[in-house]
Amino acid sequence: MSRAPHPGAWWLWAVALATVAGRTTNPVLLGLVIAVAGLVAVTCRDDTPWADSYGVFLKFGLVVLGVRVLFHVVLGGVGGPTTLVALPEVPLPDWARGIRLGGPVSAEGLVFALCQGLQLATLLCCVGAANALANAKRLLRTLPAALYEVSVAVVVAMTVAPQLVASARSVRRARALRGDAPRGVRAVKVLMAPVLEDAFDRSLVLAAAMDSRGYGRNAGLPAPARALTGALVLGGLAGLCVGAYGLLDSTAPALVGVPVLVLGAALAVAGLWTGSRRVRRSRYRPDTWGPRELLIIASGAVAALATLVAPAHLGGAALVPSTVPLEVPTLPLLPALGLLCALAPVLTVRRKTP
């Protein structure tokens, strides 16, 4: 039985797909991102309790899409000359100028809301694919020792959705064995309480297990050493933020860009190095990076780069289609080819068979 790929590789791959989704509102390209993430999640997932997370995030994305459209219909937004329906409008006082309740709903504004809602749903699908493919507990073992207190909280938060999926599956199976298989709205009412209770019990057991193994403790490090580590890490993060802002803002001074970014990265690395000396770990079967992990990351990076550097004649102009006036969205050539490259993990990673 082959070892599953490193969980960090799956998260980097999902972040690359999320980068593609964040750069476009083209519904055709967003649909391709959802299809690629879903195909890889279904094909490469292991037989684990969190393997069905993608379906849950997909349904949640549909709810977000519906809520975004509902907000546009009720509260308004982008307008246009093509009026589909005129709802009764509630008059508001002068201090609420710029906000409306009801009124005309245009086709241009409705399409704009659909594209924005689909973008949010696609981002959720990328996160769902990472949850279905990556083992959060394995990811905790690979994070730097300097961040292990924070990483425990992050990993516990990341396991909420998988725990809910596993709890829902076990509760539905138990009720089906008793001859009661509720569906629709009744299923939500009947299953919500036991699913939440079981998920909370699982989280408490995980937290107790981590506490018994010493996670989240300062390991007797002197206060000056802890202060130095915190100052280095916080200074590095601040430098990275300021440097990134300097690179994105064309009006910022030249010294605020690359120099501050390099200084912030150096401080962050120094903080992680000094902090890692206070925590000693022993790893059984350590997770290593191999050709499969590099292929997974490279396939996602190709998709992101193809979207970021796509020129106008190769699809760059079609990333954000116009809604006023309305135009039929086309499939951007270069970003679409990059997304097809993101399917490379399907060729090398096989699902484990019992």
mmCIF file of C-alpha atoms in Angstrom:
data_model
loop_
_atom_site.group_PDB
_atom_site.id
_atom_site.type_symbol
_atom_site.label_atom_id
_atom_site.label_comp_id
_atom_site.label_asym_id
_atom_site.label_seq_id
_atom_site.Cartn_x
_atom_site.Cartn_y
_atom_site.Cartn_z
ATOM 1 C CA MET A 1 0.000 0.000 0.000
ATOM 2 C CA SER A 2 1.593 3.281 -1.089
ATOM 3 C CA ARG A 3 1.932 6.275 1.182
ATOM 4 C CA ALA A 4 -0.579 9.060 0.696
ATOM 5 C CA PRO A 5 0.828 12.340 -0.643
ATOM 6 C CA HIS A 6 1.968 14.999 1.782
ATOM 7 C CA PRO A 7 -1.044 17.028 3.037
ATOM 8 C CA GLY A 8 0.837 20.286 2.528
ATOM 9 C CA ALA A 9 1.054 19.547 -1.188
ATOM 10 C CA TRP A 10 -2.723 19.246 -1.427
ATOM 11 C CA TRP A 11 -3.263 22.535 0.406
ATOM 12 C CA LEU A 12 -0.786 24.358 -1.843
ATOM 13 C CA TRP A 13 -2.545 22.882 -4.871
ATOM 14 C CA ALA A 14 -5.925 24.041 -3.541
ATOM 15 C CA VAL A 15 -4.559 27.533 -2.804
ATOM 16 C CA ALA A 16 -3.362 27.746 -6.408
ATOM 17 C CA LEU A 17 -6.861 26.877 -7.669
ATOM 18 C CA ALA A 18 -8.323 29.430 -5.268
ATOM 19 C CA THR A 19 -5.945 32.001 -6.769
ATOM 20 C CA VAL A 20 -7.445 31.266 -10.186
ATOM 21 C CA ALA A 21 -10.966 31.675 -8.773
ATOM 22 C CA GLY A 22 -10.041 34.929 -7.075
ATOM 23 C CA ARG A 23 -8.775 36.454 -10.330
ATOM 24 C CA THR A 24 -11.880 35.869 -12.445
ATOM 25 C CA THR A 25 -15.636 36.264 -12.433
ATOM 26 C CA ASN A 26 -16.056 34.357 -15.694
ATOM 27 C CA PRO A 27 -18.696 31.705 -14.931
ATOM 28 C CA VAL A 28 -17.298 29.339 -17.557
ATOM 29 C CA LEU A 29 -13.815 29.391 -16.030
ATOM 30 C CA LEU A 30 -15.218 29.174 -12.492
ATOM 31 C CA GLY A 31 -17.228 26.132 -13.495
ATOM 32 C CA LEU A 32 -14.031 24.578 -14.862
ATOM 33 C CA VAL A 33 -12.284 25.217 -11.534
ATOM 34 C CA ILE A 34 -15.131 23.477 -9.676
ATOM 35 C CA ALA A 35 -14.985 20.538 -12.096
ATOM 36 C CA VAL A 36 -11.200 20.168 -11.763
ATOM 37 C CA ALA A 37 -11.298 20.379 -7.958
ATOM 38 C CA GLY A 38 -14.172 17.902 -7.782
ATOM 39 C CA LEU A 39 -12.593 15.376 -10.150
ATOM 40 C CA VAL A 40 -9.283 15.386 -8.297
ATOM 41 C CA ALA A 41 -11.022 15.228 -4.907
ATOM 42 C CA VAL A 42 -13.155 12.243 -5.919
ATOM 43 C CA THR A 43 -10.368 10.384 -7.712
ATOM 44 C CA CYS A 44 -7.474 10.920 -5.311
ATOM 45 C CA ARG A 45 -9.186 10.846 -1.913
ATOM 46 C CA ASP A 46 -8.518 8.071 0.565
ATOM 47 C CA ASP A 47 -11.060 5.978 2.444
ATOM 48 C CA THR A 48 -11.235 8.344 5.420
ATOM 49 C CA PRO A 49 -14.089 9.931 7.409
ATOM 50 C CA TRP A 50 -13.372 13.339 5.878
ATOM 51 C CA ALA A 51 -13.253 12.103 2.273
ATOM 52 C CA ASP A 52 -16.794 13.363 1.596
ATOM 53 C CA SER A 53 -15.998 16.940 2.617
ATOM 54 C CA TYR A 54 -16.045 18.186 -0.968
ATOM 55 C CA GLY A 55 -19.745 17.414 -1.376
ATOM 56 C CA VAL A 56 -20.571 19.300 1.817
ATOM 57 C CA PHE A 57 -18.609 22.362 0.711
ATOM 58 C CA LEU A 58 -20.233 22.178 -2.718
ATOM 59 C CA LYS A 59 -23.711 22.287 -1.168
ATOM 60 C CA PHE A 60 -22.639 25.107 1.118
ATOM 61 C CA GLY A 61 -21.372 26.961 -1.948
ATOM 62 C CA LEU A 62 -24.793 26.643 -3.560
ATOM 63 C CA VAL A 63 -26.338 28.145 -0.420
ATOM 64 C CA VAL A 64 -23.884 31.053 -0.565
ATOM 65 C CA LEU A 65 -24.738 31.587 -4.232
ATOM 66 C CA GLY A 66 -28.443 31.714 -3.438
ATOM 67 C CA VAL A 67 -27.934 34.113 -0.524
ATOM 68 C CA ARG A 68 -25.844 36.453 -2.697
ATOM 69 C CA VAL A 69 -28.558 36.573 -5.358
ATOM 70 C CA LEU A 70 -31.249 37.080 -2.715
ATOM 71 C CA PHE A 71 -29.358 40.010 -1.214
ATOM 72 C CA HIS A 72 -29.094 41.613 -4.641
ATOM 73 C CA VAL A 73 -32.807 41.199 -5.327
ATOM 74 C CA VAL A 74 -33.819 42.610 -1.940
ATOM 75 C CA LEU A 75 -31.151 45.253 -1.351
ATOM 76 C CA GLY A 76 -30.161 46.124 -4.895
ATOM 77 C CA GLY A 77 -26.712 46.720 -6.310
ATOM 78 C CA VAL A 78 -25.480 47.023 -9.868
ATOM 79 C CA GLY A 79 -28.225 48.309 -12.122
ATOM 80 C CA GLY A 80 -28.840 48.197 -15.832
ATOM 81 C CA PRO A 81 -31.245 49.135 -18.595
ATOM 82 C CA THR A 82 -32.867 45.684 -18.853
ATOM 83 C CA THR A 83 -35.509 45.431 -16.119
ATOM 84 C CA LEU A 84 -36.747 41.916 -15.429
ATOM 85 C CA VAL A 85 -39.219 42.620 -12.637
ATOM 86 C CA ALA A 86 -40.186 45.616 -10.528
ATOM 87 C CA LEU A 87 -40.658 44.716 -6.859
ATOM 88 C CA PRO A 88 -42.521 46.959 -4.453
ATOM 89 C CA GLU A 89 -40.008 49.383 -2.945
ATOM 90 C CA VAL A 90 -40.042 50.272 0.738
ATOM 91 C CA PRO A 91 -39.307 53.976 1.334
ATOM 92 C CA LEU A 92 -36.358 54.590 3.666
ATOM 93 C CA PRO A 93 -35.360 57.724 5.603
ATOM 94 C CA ASP A 94 -32.765 60.174 4.331
ATOM 95 C CA TRP A 95 -29.998 58.825 6.569
ATOM 96 C CA ALA A 96 -30.264 55.481 4.696
ATOM 97 C CA ARG A 97 -29.660 57.112 1.317
ATOM 98 C CA GLY A 98 -27.957 54.714 -1.086
ATOM 99 C CA ILE A 99 -29.764 51.685 0.348
ATOM 100 C CA ARG A 100 -33.059 50.414 -0.988
ATOM 101 C CA LEU A 101 -35.463 47.603 -0.186
ATOM 102 C CA GLY A 102 -37.136 46.192 -3.257
ATOM 103 C CA GLY A 103 -37.398 48.115 -6.500
ATOM 104 C CA PRO A 104 -36.497 47.112 -10.053
ATOM 105 C CA VAL A 105 -34.322 44.055 -10.655
ATOM 106 C CA SER A 106 -32.223 44.307 -13.816
ATOM 107 C CA ALA A 107 -30.738 41.475 -15.819
ATOM 108 C CA GLU A 108 -27.309 43.086 -15.665
ATOM 109 C CA GLY A 109 -27.358 43.286 -11.868
ATOM 110 C CA LEU A 110 -28.673 39.747 -11.536
ATOM 111 C CA VAL A 111 -25.872 38.374 -13.731
ATOM 112 C CA PHE A 112 -23.316 40.358 -11.731
ATOM 113 C CA ALA A 113 -24.642 38.881 -8.464
ATOM 114 C CA LEU A 114 -24.592 35.376 -9.942
ATOM 115 C CA CYS A 115 -20.965 35.752 -11.027
ATOM 116 C CA GLN A 116 -19.901 37.052 -7.623
ATOM 117 C CA GLY A 117 -21.804 34.320 -5.806
ATOM 118 C CA LEU A 118 -20.293 31.686 -8.084
ATOM 119 C CA GLN A 119 -16.835 33.050 -7.303
ATOM 120 C CA LEU A 120 -17.437 32.645 -3.555
ATOM 121 C CA ALA A 121 -18.833 29.142 -4.111
ATOM 122 C CA THR A 122 -15.746 28.203 -6.132
ATOM 123 C CA LEU A 123 -13.447 29.353 -3.339
ATOM 124 C CA LEU A 124 -15.398 27.157 -0.914
ATOM 125 C CA CYS A 125 -15.059 24.211 -3.296
ATOM 126 C CA CYS A 126 -11.283 24.672 -3.369
ATOM 127 C CA VAL A 127 -11.207 24.553 0.433
ATOM 128 C CA GLY A 128 -13.487 21.514 0.362
ATOM 129 C CA ALA A 129 -11.158 19.697 -2.034
ATOM 130 C CA ALA A 130 -8.215 20.338 0.299
ATOM 131 C CA ASN A 131 -10.212 19.048 3.283
ATOM 132 C CA ALA A 132 -11.181 15.901 1.379
ATOM 133 C CA LEU A 133 -7.630 15.158 0.213
ATOM 134 C CA ALA A 134 -5.393 16.258 3.087
ATOM 135 C CA ASN A 135 -5.087 14.708 6.516
ATOM 136 C CA ALA A 136 -5.137 17.600 8.999
ATOM 137 C CA LYS A 137 -3.435 15.564 11.735
ATOM 138 C CA ARG A 138 -0.542 14.716 9.421
ATOM 139 C CA LEU A 139 -0.325 18.374 8.480
ATOM 140 C CA LEU A 140 0.077 19.284 12.167
ATOM 141 C CA ARG A 141 3.198 17.125 12.430
ATOM 142 C CA THR A 142 4.864 18.886 9.524
ATOM 143 C CA LEU A 143 4.412 22.486 10.674
ATOM 144 C CA PRO A 144 7.393 24.325 12.211
ATOM 145 C CA ALA A 145 7.914 23.664 15.885
ATOM 146 C CA ALA A 146 7.881 27.395 16.612
ATOM 147 C CA LEU A 147 4.236 27.553 15.535
ATOM 148 C CA TYR A 148 3.008 24.399 17.169
ATOM 149 C CA GLU A 149 0.742 26.177 19.689
ATOM 150 C CA VAL A 150 -0.944 28.176 16.934
ATOM 151 C CA SER A 151 -0.917 25.213 14.575
ATOM 152 C CA VAL A 152 -2.853 23.100 17.080
ATOM 153 C CA ALA A 153 -5.684 25.642 17.106
ATOM 154 C CA VAL A 154 -5.587 25.941 13.315
ATOM 155 C CA VAL A 155 -5.671 22.180 12.770
ATOM 156 C CA VAL A 156 -8.522 21.715 15.260
ATOM 157 C CA ALA A 157 -10.457 24.428 13.412
ATOM 158 C CA MET A 158 -9.710 22.758 10.078
ATOM 159 C CA THR A 159 -11.101 19.454 11.342
ATOM 160 C CA VAL A 160 -14.521 20.936 12.182
ATOM 161 C CA ALA A 161 -15.965 20.324 8.718
ATOM 162 C CA PRO A 162 -14.565 16.768 8.404
ATOM 163 C CA GLN A 163 -15.848 15.951 11.892
ATOM 164 C CA LEU A 164 -19.319 17.183 10.965
ATOM 165 C CA VAL A 165 -19.279 15.063 7.800
ATOM 166 C CA ALA A 166 -18.225 11.960 9.719
ATOM 167 C CA SER A 167 -20.820 12.605 12.422
ATOM 168 C CA ALA A 168 -23.607 13.119 9.888
ATOM 169 C CA ARG A 169 -22.697 9.890 8.134
ATOM 170 C CA SER A 170 -22.673 7.834 11.346
ATOM 171 C CA VAL A 171 -25.926 9.352 12.660
ATOM 172 C CA ARG A 172 -27.760 8.779 9.364
ATOM 173 C CA ARG A 173 -26.504 5.195 9.217
ATOM 174 C CA ALA A 174 -27.668 4.558 12.782
ATOM 175 C CA ARG A 175 -31.146 5.954 12.088
ATOM 176 C CA ALA A 176 -31.384 3.982 8.832
ATOM 177 C CA LEU A 177 -30.626 0.758 10.720
ATOM 178 C CA ARG A 178 -33.539 1.624 13.017
ATOM 179 C CA GLY A 179 -35.851 2.010 10.006
ATOM 180 C CA ASP A 180 -35.985 5.804 10.099
ATOM 181 C CA ALA A 181 -34.335 7.575 7.146
ATOM 182 C CA PRO A 182 -35.615 11.181 7.187
ATOM 183 C CA ARG A 183 -35.164 13.398 4.137
ATOM 184 C CA GLY A 184 -35.556 17.042 3.282
ATOM 185 C CA VAL A 185 -36.319 19.612 5.956
ATOM 186 C CA ARG A 186 -37.250 16.946 8.486
ATOM 187 C CA ALA A 187 -33.792 15.401 8.142
ATOM 188 C CA VAL A 188 -32.206 18.707 9.138
ATOM 189 C CA LYS A 189 -34.420 19.013 12.218
ATOM 190 C CA VAL A 190 -33.909 15.418 13.291
ATOM 191 C CA LEU A 191 -30.181 15.091 12.589
ATOM 192 C CA MET A 192 -28.886 18.518 13.610
ATOM 193 C CA ALA A 193 -28.774 17.961 17.377
ATOM 194 C CA PRO A 194 -27.093 14.502 17.374
ATOM 195 C CA VAL A 195 -24.642 15.536 14.630
ATOM 196 C CA LEU A 196 -23.518 18.643 16.519
ATOM 197 C CA GLU A 197 -23.292 16.697 19.773
ATOM 198 C CA ASP A 198 -21.173 13.964 18.193
ATOM 199 C CA ALA A 199 -18.908 16.514 16.467
ATOM 200 C CA PHE A 200 -18.349 18.365 19.747
ATOM 201 C CA ASP A 201 -17.552 15.081 21.500
ATOM 202 C CA ARG A 202 -14.985 14.240 18.822
ATOM 203 C CA SER A 203 -13.412 17.691 19.152
ATOM 204 C CA LEU A 204 -13.208 17.389 22.944
ATOM 205 C CA VAL A 205 -11.576 13.974 22.662
ATOM 206 C CA LEU A 206 -9.032 15.377 20.185
ATOM 207 C CA ALA A 207 -8.307 18.369 22.434
ATOM 208 C CA ALA A 208 -7.886 16.118 25.480
ATOM 209 C CA ALA A 209 -5.556 13.812 23.578
ATOM 210 C CA MET A 210 -3.416 16.756 22.455
ATOM 211 C CA ASP A 211 -3.318 18.209 25.969
ATOM 212 C CA SER A 212 -2.206 14.877 27.433
ATOM 213 C CA ARG A 213 0.692 14.827 24.959
ATOM 214 C CA GLY A 214 1.877 18.305 25.909
ATOM 215 C CA TYR A 215 0.600 20.316 22.966
ATOM 216 C CA GLY A 216 0.154 24.024 23.646
ATOM 217 C CA ARG A 217 2.682 24.236 26.495
ATOM 218 C CA ASN A 218 5.702 26.521 26.568
ATOM 219 C CA ALA A 219 8.120 23.714 27.537
ATOM 220 C CA GLY A 220 9.760 25.796 30.280
ATOM 221 C CA LEU A 221 11.307 28.336 27.927
ATOM 222 C CA PRO A 222 12.579 31.503 29.698
ATOM 223 C CA ALA A 223 10.488 34.628 29.272
ATOM 224 C CA PRO A 224 13.218 36.603 27.392
ATOM 225 C CA ALA A 225 13.557 33.814 24.823
ATOM 226 C CA ARG A 226 9.786 33.708 24.302
ATOM 227 C CA ALA A 227 9.689 37.483 23.911
ATOM 228 C CA LEU A 228 12.510 37.395 21.359
ATOM 229 C CA THR A 229 10.796 34.689 19.334
ATOM 230 C CA GLY A 230 7.479 36.543 19.352
ATOM 231 C CA ALA A 231 9.108 39.830 18.373
ATOM 232 C CA LEU A 232 10.959 38.225 15.472
ATOM 233 C CA VAL A 233 7.878 36.438 14.147
ATOM 234 C CA LEU A 234 5.604 39.483 14.506
ATOM 235 C CA GLY A 235 8.212 41.747 12.962
ATOM 236 C CA GLY A 236 8.640 39.343 10.081
ATOM 237 C CA LEU A 237 4.906 39.172 9.434
ATOM 238 C CA ALA A 238 4.634 42.957 9.543
ATOM 239 C CA GLY A 239 7.527 43.254 7.112
ATOM 240 C CA LEU A 240 5.931 40.767 4.745
ATOM 241 C CA CYS A 241 2.633 42.675 4.809
ATOM 242 C CA VAL A 242 4.266 46.069 4.262
ATOM 243 C CA GLY A 243 6.524 44.704 1.524
ATOM 244 C CA ALA A 244 3.615 43.065 -0.281
ATOM 245 C CA TYR A 245 1.683 46.339 -0.098
ATOM 246 C CA GLY A 246 4.676 48.180 -1.519
ATOM 247 C CA LEU A 247 4.867 45.771 -4.452
ATOM 248 C CA LEU A 248 1.150 46.070 -5.196
ATOM 249 C CA ASP A 249 0.953 49.870 -4.830
ATOM 250 C CA SER A 250 2.682 51.605 -7.728
ATOM 251 C CA THR A 251 2.745 54.926 -5.823
ATOM 252 C CA ALA A 252 4.668 53.535 -2.826
ATOM 253 C CA PRO A 253 8.400 54.347 -2.491
ATOM 254 C CA ALA A 254 10.836 51.824 -3.898
ATOM 255 C CA LEU A 255 12.294 51.081 -0.453
ATOM 256 C CA VAL A 256 8.895 49.897 0.803
ATOM 257 C CA GLY A 257 8.702 47.067 -1.727
ATOM 258 C CA VAL A 258 11.361 44.417 -2.188
ATOM 259 C CA PRO A 259 13.766 45.529 0.610
ATOM 260 C CA VAL A 260 11.068 45.440 3.292
ATOM 261 C CA LEU A 261 9.741 42.152 1.929
ATOM 262 C CA VAL A 262 13.197 40.552 2.111
ATOM 263 C CA LEU A 263 13.756 41.946 5.613
ATOM 264 C CA GLY A 264 10.400 40.600 6.777
ATOM 265 C CA ALA A 265 11.142 37.153 5.353
ATOM 266 C CA ALA A 266 14.529 37.112 7.123
ATOM 267 C CA LEU A 267 12.976 38.086 10.455
ATOM 268 C CA ALA A 268 10.245 35.460 10.084
ATOM 269 C CA VAL A 269 12.774 32.721 9.302
ATOM 270 C CA ALA A 270 14.904 33.796 12.272
ATOM 271 C CA GLY A 271 11.868 33.691 14.559
ATOM 272 C CA LEU A 272 10.879 30.234 13.365
ATOM 273 C CA TRP A 273 14.442 28.983 13.831
ATOM 274 C CA THR A 274 14.794 30.323 17.363
ATOM 275 C CA GLY A 275 11.343 29.085 18.303
ATOM 276 C CA SER A 276 11.931 25.587 16.944
ATOM 277 C CA ARG A 277 14.845 25.089 19.353
ATOM 278 C CA ARG A 278 12.498 25.054 22.343
ATOM 279 C CA VAL A 279 10.383 22.117 21.126
ATOM 280 C CA ARG A 280 11.926 18.724 20.525
ATOM 281 C CA ARG A 281 9.991 16.238 18.485
ATOM 282 C CA SER A 282 10.375 12.588 17.616
ATOM 283 C CA ARG A 283 8.615 11.523 14.453
ATOM 284 C CA TYR A 284 7.509 8.013 13.559
ATOM 285 C CA ARG A 285 7.445 7.607 9.788
ATOM 286 C CA PRO A 286 8.091 11.282 8.988
ATOM 287 C CA ASP A 287 6.286 12.737 5.996
ATOM 288 C CA THR A 288 8.698 13.452 3.186
ATOM 289 C CA TRP A 289 8.402 15.412 -0.045
ATOM 290 C CA GLY A 290 8.864 13.376 -3.200
ATOM 291 C CA PRO A 291 8.160 13.517 -6.928
ATOM 292 C CA ARG A 292 4.403 13.130 -6.433
ATOM 293 C CA GLU A 293 4.214 16.104 -4.110
ATOM 294 C CA LEU A 294 6.287 18.220 -6.479
ATOM 295 C CA LEU A 295 4.005 17.251 -9.355
ATOM 296 C CA ILE A 296 0.887 18.192 -7.357
ATOM 297 C CA ILE A 297 2.312 21.600 -6.431
ATOM 298 C CA ALA A 298 3.651 22.239 -9.941
ATOM 299 C CA SER A 299 0.294 21.438 -11.551
ATOM 300 C CA GLY A 300 -1.482 23.941 -9.312
ATOM 301 C CA ALA A 301 1.238 26.548 -9.843
ATOM 302 C CA VAL A 302 0.885 26.217 -13.618
ATOM 303 C CA ALA A 303 -2.846 26.920 -13.353
ATOM 304 C CA ALA A 304 -2.263 29.990 -11.174
ATOM 305 C CA LEU A 305 0.536 31.381 -13.342
ATOM 306 C CA ALA A 306 -1.460 30.829 -16.515
ATOM 307 C CA THR A 307 -4.210 33.002 -15.057
ATOM 308 C CA LEU A 308 -1.936 35.666 -13.588
ATOM 309 C CA VAL A 309 0.165 36.248 -16.716
ATOM 310 C CA ALA A 310 -2.440 35.557 -19.407
ATOM 311 C CA PRO A 311 -2.240 38.287 -22.092
ATOM 312 C CA ALA A 312 -5.377 39.829 -23.519
ATOM 313 C CA HIS A 313 -5.323 37.820 -26.759
ATOM 314 C CA LEU A 314 -4.933 34.500 -24.889
ATOM 315 C CA GLY A 315 -7.813 34.955 -22.468
ATOM 316 C CA GLY A 316 -6.712 37.735 -20.142
ATOM 317 C CA ALA A 317 -9.467 40.020 -21.389
ATOM 318 C CA ALA A 318 -12.116 37.353 -20.772
ATOM 319 C CA LEU A 319 -11.304 36.826 -17.088
ATOM 320 C CA VAL A 320 -13.758 39.549 -16.014
ATOM 321 C CA PRO A 321 -16.587 39.678 -18.560
ATOM 322 C CA SER A 322 -18.686 42.805 -18.790
ATOM 323 C CA THR A 323 -22.137 42.832 -17.222
ATOM 324 C CA VAL A 324 -23.078 46.388 -18.239
ATOM 325 C CA PRO A 325 -23.694 45.896 -21.090
ATOM 326 C CA LEU A 326 -24.207 42.159 -20.936
ATOM 327 C CA GLU A 327 -21.866 39.979 -22.972
ATOM 328 C CA VAL A 328 -21.691 36.222 -23.430
ATOM 329 C CA PRO A 329 -18.695 34.885 -21.438
ATOM 330 C CA THR A 330 -16.087 32.967 -23.398
ATOM 331 C CA LEU A 331 -13.608 30.380 -22.198
ATOM 332 C CA PRO A 332 -10.156 31.977 -21.676
ATOM 333 C CA LEU A 333 -7.674 29.844 -23.604
ATOM 334 C CA LEU A 334 -4.490 30.059 -21.524
ATOM 335 C CA PRO A 335 -6.162 29.867 -18.068
ATOM 336 C CA ALA A 336 -8.246 26.904 -19.264
ATOM 337 C CA LEU A 337 -5.125 25.054 -20.423
ATOM 338 C CA GLY A 338 -3.499 25.792 -17.071
ATOM 339 C CA LEU A 339 -6.487 24.321 -15.246
ATOM 340 C CA LEU A 340 -6.269 21.187 -17.351
ATOM 341 C CA CYS A 341 -2.664 20.857 -16.155
ATOM 342 C CA ALA A 342 -4.028 20.910 -12.589
ATOM 343 C CA LEU A 343 -5.558 17.488 -13.335
ATOM 344 C CA ALA A 344 -2.073 15.931 -13.317
ATOM 345 C CA PRO A 345 -2.490 14.419 -9.798
ATOM 346 C CA VAL A 346 -5.195 12.137 -11.215
ATOM 347 C CA LEU A 347 -2.562 10.408 -13.361
ATOM 348 C CA THR A 348 -0.185 9.639 -10.497
ATOM 349 C CA VAL A 349 -2.266 9.385 -7.311
ATOM 350 C CA ARG A 350 -4.561 6.419 -6.970
ATOM 351 C CA ARG A 351 -7.176 5.899 -4.316
ATOM 352 C CA LYS A 352 -6.336 3.167 -1.839
ATOM 353 C CA THR A 353 -8.306 -0.030 -2.227
ATOM 354 C CA PRO A 354 -9.317 -2.059 0.794
#
